[in-house]
Structures are given as C-alpha cells and as structure tokens.
Amino acid sequence: MPSRPAPYPYPSVLDLAPVVPVVVVEDLADAVPLARALVAGGLPAIEVTLRSRVALDAIRAIADSVPDAVVGAGTVISPAQVADALAAGARFLVSPGWTEVLLESMRASGVPFLPGVSTTSEVVALLERGVPEMKFFPAEAAGGTAYLKSLSGPLPQARFCPTGGIGPVNAPDYLALPNVVCVGGSWMLPADAIAAHHWGRVETLAREAATLSAGGTCR
C-alpha cells in the first residue's frame, strides 16, 4: 500500500491580505519605493515575477530594505529558479503550472509555495501530494468564478489564489467563493504611476485593494 503524502508543512501566505500584488520590476530603482508603497497600503505579500532581467535583484533589494514586506518570486518554472529566488531572499514561491520535478523542488525549498493549476485533475493530483493551496491561473480564461465555484463542492479542501484577468471590479466575486482566500493582480500598479514615481497613488490603490472582500465591503 503506498504511503500517504506528508501533511502540507508550511505556513500560509494566503491569509496576509485579500490581494497579492503581482509585480514586474523593470527598473531596479523602483523596487524598494514600490514595495514600501504596497506595504503602507496594507498589502505585505508581494509577488515579484521572474519576467524581467532585474527581478532577482529586485527581490533582494526588497528583502533587504523593506522588512515588513513578505516578498516572493512568481513565474517560477524550474528548480534553478527556485534556488536563485531563495538565494535572493524570496519568502514564498509561485508557479504558473507544475511538474513533478518543479513541485519537489518547491517542496524542498522550505518556504510556502503556490503551484499553478487550471484543471480539476491538476487540483486532485496536488491534493494527493498533500498540497491544498494553489494558484488558479489564468483565472478568467480558465473558467473564472463559475469554474472555481464548481470545484468547491467535490474538493472543499483546496484553497485558491486566482490570478489572471482580475481587477477591482471582479475581485469581490472571487473573494465571495468559499475556496478562494485571496486574489492576485496588478491593478494597483498602473504603468503611468510607476513611470512617474507616483508612489502615493500606488499606496492609495493598495489601500483600496486591501479592503476588498466579498461584495466589495471591508473585511
């Protein structure tokens, strides 16, 4: 008889705030003030995606200079990126999908991780492996709230952070679902505000996002 998977051994980052900002840092000089604005607005969990040449340096800078930030690495797709993200100071890992090799690397990292799923079979496979917390991606393209709602009955133990096509208008609809703990998005980081270094605007948008809950009311 096969052995049962070990219980999910890591603390959750899903409960820190209703929204996890998904950040693409193009200019390293923006990393610290951007993170400070997000934290000041009530969004401490910050996913810096590994989609820019300065992403790892941005994670390192935030980890070193913004102690109240819980900075993580997103778009992690290989064990090498897991190692690089950890070395830079990432405190959690997020992937758009998963393989056995990537999953084991993230599990061995010692930090919380969110493997990406978009199908029921992927969810069941992760639950078999003792992983109940997942990223649902790309959320809107993969079926949105209707799909996630349909999973809540047969798979109530799965907890999701949907990301992809989510903004302030539809975020409350996701947060109303019993299996959604938080959502990921970047609407609090408008390109024009970043370009102009309007960190006060970022903080204001982050503060608004931090109050979102089902129905759009404050938690």
GROMACS .gro file of C-alpha atoms in nm:
model
  219
    1MET     CA    1   0.000   0.000   0.000
    2PRO     CA    2   0.153   0.339  -0.095
    3SER     CA    3   0.244   0.570   0.189
    4ARG     CA    4   0.025   0.872   0.249
    5PRO     CA    5   0.169   1.208   0.147
    6ALA     CA    6   0.310   1.416   0.427
    7PRO     CA    7   0.086   1.699   0.553
    8TYR     CA    8   0.145   2.036   0.393
    9PRO     CA    9   0.423   2.157   0.623
   10TYR     CA   10   0.444   2.531   0.552
   11PRO     CA   11   0.267   2.835   0.694
   12SER     CA   12   0.029   3.007   0.453
   13VAL     CA   13   0.081   3.343   0.287
   14LEU     CA   14  -0.275   3.343   0.157
   15ASP     CA   15  -0.421   3.494   0.473
   16LEU     CA   16  -0.198   3.803   0.488
   17ALA     CA   17  -0.427   4.019   0.272
   18PRO     CA   18  -0.715   3.971   0.026
   19VAL     CA   19  -0.489   4.073  -0.264
   20VAL     CA   20  -0.135   3.969  -0.357
   21PRO     CA   21   0.019   4.229  -0.588
   22VAL     CA   22   0.181   4.072  -0.894
   23VAL     CA   23   0.479   4.293  -0.974
   24VAL     CA   24   0.702   4.313  -1.281
   25VAL     CA   25   1.002   4.530  -1.193
   26GLU     CA   26   1.172   4.674  -1.500
   27ASP     CA   27   1.381   4.942  -1.325
   28LEU     CA   28   1.562   4.821  -1.014
   29ALA     CA   29   1.543   5.168  -0.861
   30ASP     CA   30   1.163   5.128  -0.843
   31ALA     CA   31   1.168   4.808  -0.637
   32VAL     CA   32   1.206   4.946  -0.285
   33PRO     CA   33   0.975   5.251  -0.308
   34LEU     CA   34   0.715   5.039  -0.486
   35ALA     CA   35   0.728   4.775  -0.214
   36ARG     CA   36   0.711   5.038   0.060
   37ALA     CA   37   0.400   5.187  -0.101
   38LEU     CA   38   0.230   4.847  -0.121
   39VAL     CA   39   0.313   4.763   0.240
   40ALA     CA   40   0.199   5.105   0.360
   41GLY     CA   41  -0.130   5.043   0.179
   42GLY     CA   42  -0.183   4.713   0.361
   43LEU     CA   43  -0.056   4.461   0.105
   44PRO     CA   44   0.252   4.296   0.262
   45ALA     CA   45   0.271   3.984   0.042
   46ILE     CA   46   0.437   4.091  -0.283
   47GLU     CA   47   0.495   3.855  -0.576
   48VAL     CA   48   0.783   3.973  -0.794
   49THR     CA   49   0.767   3.781  -1.118
   50LEU     CA   50   1.084   3.644  -1.273
   51ARG     CA   51   0.998   3.804  -1.606
   52SER     CA   52   1.250   4.086  -1.609
   53ARG     CA   53   1.627   4.094  -1.606
   54VAL     CA   54   1.633   4.270  -1.266
   55ALA     CA   55   1.372   4.051  -1.093
   56LEU     CA   56   1.613   3.867  -0.865
   57ASP     CA   57   1.792   4.190  -0.774
   58ALA     CA   58   1.452   4.346  -0.701
   59ILE     CA   59   1.362   4.061  -0.466
   60ARG     CA   60   1.697   4.102  -0.293
   61ALA     CA   61   1.653   4.477  -0.256
   62ILE     CA   62   1.302   4.443  -0.113
   63ALA     CA   63   1.407   4.167   0.126
   64ASP     CA   64   1.699   4.379   0.248
   65SER     CA   65   1.527   4.718   0.270
   66VAL     CA   66   1.156   4.659   0.338
   67PRO     CA   67   1.138   4.438   0.648
   68ASP     CA   68   0.758   4.446   0.666
   69ALA     CA   69   0.726   4.309   0.315
   70VAL     CA   70   0.679   3.937   0.257
   71VAL     CA   71   0.842   3.921  -0.084
   72GLY     CA   72   0.806   3.616  -0.305
   73ALA     CA   73   0.905   3.505  -0.653
   74GLY     CA   74   0.650   3.442  -0.925
   75THR     CA   75   0.664   3.274  -1.266
   76VAL     CA   76   0.896   3.012  -1.116
   77ILE     CA   77   0.924   2.730  -1.370
   78SER     CA   78   1.246   2.542  -1.288
   79PRO     CA   79   1.449   2.413  -0.992
   80ALA     CA   80   1.725   2.656  -1.089
   81GLN     CA   81   1.484   2.946  -1.048
   82VAL     CA   82   1.376   2.807  -0.711
   83ALA     CA   83   1.738   2.814  -0.596
   84ASP     CA   84   1.800   3.161  -0.738
   85ALA     CA   85   1.484   3.302  -0.578
   86LEU     CA   86   1.575   3.160  -0.238
   87ALA     CA   87   1.927   3.299  -0.263
   88ALA     CA   88   1.778   3.641  -0.339
   89GLY     CA   89   1.561   3.629  -0.027
   90ALA     CA   90   1.222   3.514  -0.157
   91ARG     CA   91   0.993   3.404   0.124
   92PHE     CA   92   0.740   3.225  -0.097
   93LEU     CA   93   0.725   3.082  -0.449
   94VAL     CA   94   0.452   3.093  -0.714
   95SER     CA   95   0.445   2.896  -1.039
   96PRO     CA   96   0.205   2.924  -1.335
   97GLY     CA   97   0.186   2.544  -1.351
   98TRP     CA   98   0.369   2.246  -1.209
   99THR     CA   99   0.557   1.927  -1.289
  100GLU     CA  100   0.678   1.659  -1.052
  101VAL     CA  101   1.032   1.796  -1.072
  102LEU     CA  102   0.927   2.154  -1.005
  103LEU     CA  103   0.689   2.054  -0.728
  104GLU     CA  104   0.954   1.858  -0.542
  105SER     CA  105   1.199   2.144  -0.576
  106MET     CA  106   0.946   2.391  -0.434
  107ARG     CA  107   0.853   2.148  -0.156
  108ALA     CA  108   1.218   2.105  -0.063
  109SER     CA  109   1.273   2.481  -0.055
  110GLY     CA  110   1.138   2.518   0.297
  111VAL     CA  111   0.923   2.820   0.207
  112PRO     CA  112   0.550   2.836   0.124
  113PHE     CA  113   0.468   2.776  -0.242
  114LEU     CA  114   0.167   2.801  -0.471
  115PRO     CA  115   0.176   2.570  -0.772
  116GLY     CA  116  -0.044   2.681  -1.059
  117VAL     CA  117  -0.347   2.481  -1.173
  118SER     CA  118  -0.623   2.527  -1.428
  119THR     CA  119  -0.795   2.184  -1.434
  120THR     CA  120  -0.971   1.957  -1.188
  121SER     CA  121  -0.719   1.679  -1.249
  122GLU     CA  122  -0.432   1.906  -1.153
  123VAL     CA  123  -0.610   2.001  -0.831
  124VAL     CA  124  -0.673   1.637  -0.741
  125ALA     CA  125  -0.312   1.548  -0.819
  126LEU     CA  126  -0.184   1.817  -0.584
  127LEU     CA  127  -0.425   1.714  -0.309
  128GLU     CA  128  -0.292   1.358  -0.341
  129ARG     CA  129   0.054   1.500  -0.280
  130GLY     CA  130  -0.051   1.686   0.032
  131VAL     CA  131  -0.066   2.033  -0.127
  132PRO     CA  132  -0.402   2.206  -0.066
  133GLU     CA  133  -0.305   2.565  -0.153
  134MET     CA  134  -0.276   2.658  -0.519
  135LYS     CA  135  -0.270   2.938  -0.771
  136PHE     CA  136  -0.560   2.921  -1.019
  137PHE     CA  137  -0.422   3.054  -1.347
  138PRO     CA  138  -0.515   3.202  -1.587
  139ALA     CA  139  -0.827   3.262  -1.381
  140GLU     CA  140  -1.061   3.437  -1.622
  141ALA     CA  141  -0.951   3.238  -1.928
  142ALA     CA  142  -0.971   2.908  -1.738
  143GLY     CA  143  -1.335   2.947  -1.633
  144GLY     CA  144  -1.335   3.219  -1.371
  145THR     CA  145  -1.567   3.220  -1.073
  146ALA     CA  146  -1.805   2.965  -1.224
  147TYR     CA  147  -1.527   2.708  -1.255
  148LEU     CA  148  -1.394   2.767  -0.905
  149LYS     CA  149  -1.743   2.752  -0.758
  150SER     CA  150  -1.797   2.415  -0.922
  151LEU     CA  151  -1.480   2.284  -0.753
  152SER     CA  152  -1.584   2.390  -0.404
  153GLY     CA  153  -1.837   2.107  -0.365
  154PRO     CA  154  -1.632   1.798  -0.454
  155LEU     CA  155  -1.295   1.946  -0.348
  156PRO     CA  156  -1.363   2.170  -0.047
  157GLN     CA  157  -1.014   2.116   0.095
  158ALA     CA  158  -0.847   2.301  -0.193
  159ARG     CA  159  -0.769   2.671  -0.131
  160PHE     CA  160  -0.700   2.904  -0.420
  161CYS     CA  161  -0.538   3.233  -0.510
  162PRO     CA  162  -0.682   3.310  -0.856
  163THR     CA  163  -0.465   3.525  -1.082
  164GLY     CA  164  -0.509   3.640  -1.440
  165GLY     CA  165  -0.766   3.892  -1.559
  166ILE     CA  166  -0.867   4.000  -1.209
  167GLY     CA  167  -0.923   4.362  -1.115
  168PRO     CA  168  -1.114   4.569  -0.859
  169VAL     CA  169  -1.448   4.507  -1.030
  170ASN     CA  170  -1.445   4.127  -1.034
  171ALA     CA  171  -1.216   4.062  -0.735
  172PRO     CA  172  -1.508   4.068  -0.487
  173ASP     CA  173  -1.684   3.797  -0.690
  174TYR     CA  174  -1.382   3.571  -0.649
  175LEU     CA  175  -1.343   3.657  -0.281
  176ALA     CA  176  -1.707   3.558  -0.223
  177LEU     CA  177  -1.626   3.196  -0.309
  178PRO     CA  178  -1.564   2.961  -0.015
  179ASN     CA  179  -1.248   2.816  -0.170
  180VAL     CA  180  -1.085   3.149  -0.259
  181VAL     CA  181  -0.867   3.302   0.012
  182CYS     CA  182  -0.711   3.587  -0.184
  183VAL     CA  183  -0.659   3.700  -0.542
  184GLY     CA  184  -0.354   3.812  -0.736
  185GLY     CA  185  -0.345   4.119  -0.957
  186SER     CA  186  -0.156   4.425  -1.065
  187TRP     CA  187  -0.425   4.692  -1.098
  188MET     CA  188  -0.281   4.883  -0.801
  189LEU     CA  189   0.037   4.930  -1.006
  190PRO     CA  190  -0.068   5.138  -1.310
  191ALA     CA  191   0.213   5.187  -1.558
  192ASP     CA  192   0.179   5.566  -1.563
  193ALA     CA  193   0.208   5.588  -1.184
  194ILE     CA  194   0.520   5.371  -1.186
  195ALA     CA  195   0.677   5.572  -1.468
  196ALA     CA  196   0.607   5.899  -1.285
  197HIS     CA  197   0.713   5.756  -0.946
  198HIS     CA  198   0.375   5.845  -0.800
  199TRP     CA  199   0.413   5.613  -0.503
  200GLY     CA  200   0.135   5.790  -0.313
  201ARG     CA  201  -0.110   5.680  -0.583
  202VAL     CA  202   0.018   5.323  -0.558
  203GLU     CA  203  -0.030   5.335  -0.182
  204THR     CA  204  -0.386   5.465  -0.223
  205LEU     CA  205  -0.477   5.193  -0.472
  206ALA     CA  206  -0.316   4.932  -0.248
  207ARG     CA  207  -0.518   5.055   0.050
  208GLU     CA  208  -0.837   5.025  -0.153
  209ALA     CA  209  -0.740   4.672  -0.259
  210ALA     CA  210  -0.662   4.577   0.100
  211THR     CA  211  -1.023   4.648   0.200
  212LEU     CA  212  -1.178   4.425  -0.068
  213SER     CA  213  -1.390   4.132   0.032
  214ALA     CA  214  -1.698   3.955  -0.094
  215GLY     CA  215  -1.943   4.216  -0.218
  216GLY     CA  216  -1.672   4.482  -0.218
  217THR     CA  217  -1.707   4.561   0.154
  218CYS     CA  218  -1.426   4.597   0.403
  219ARG     CA  219  -1.320   4.285   0.587
   0.00000   0.00000   0.00000
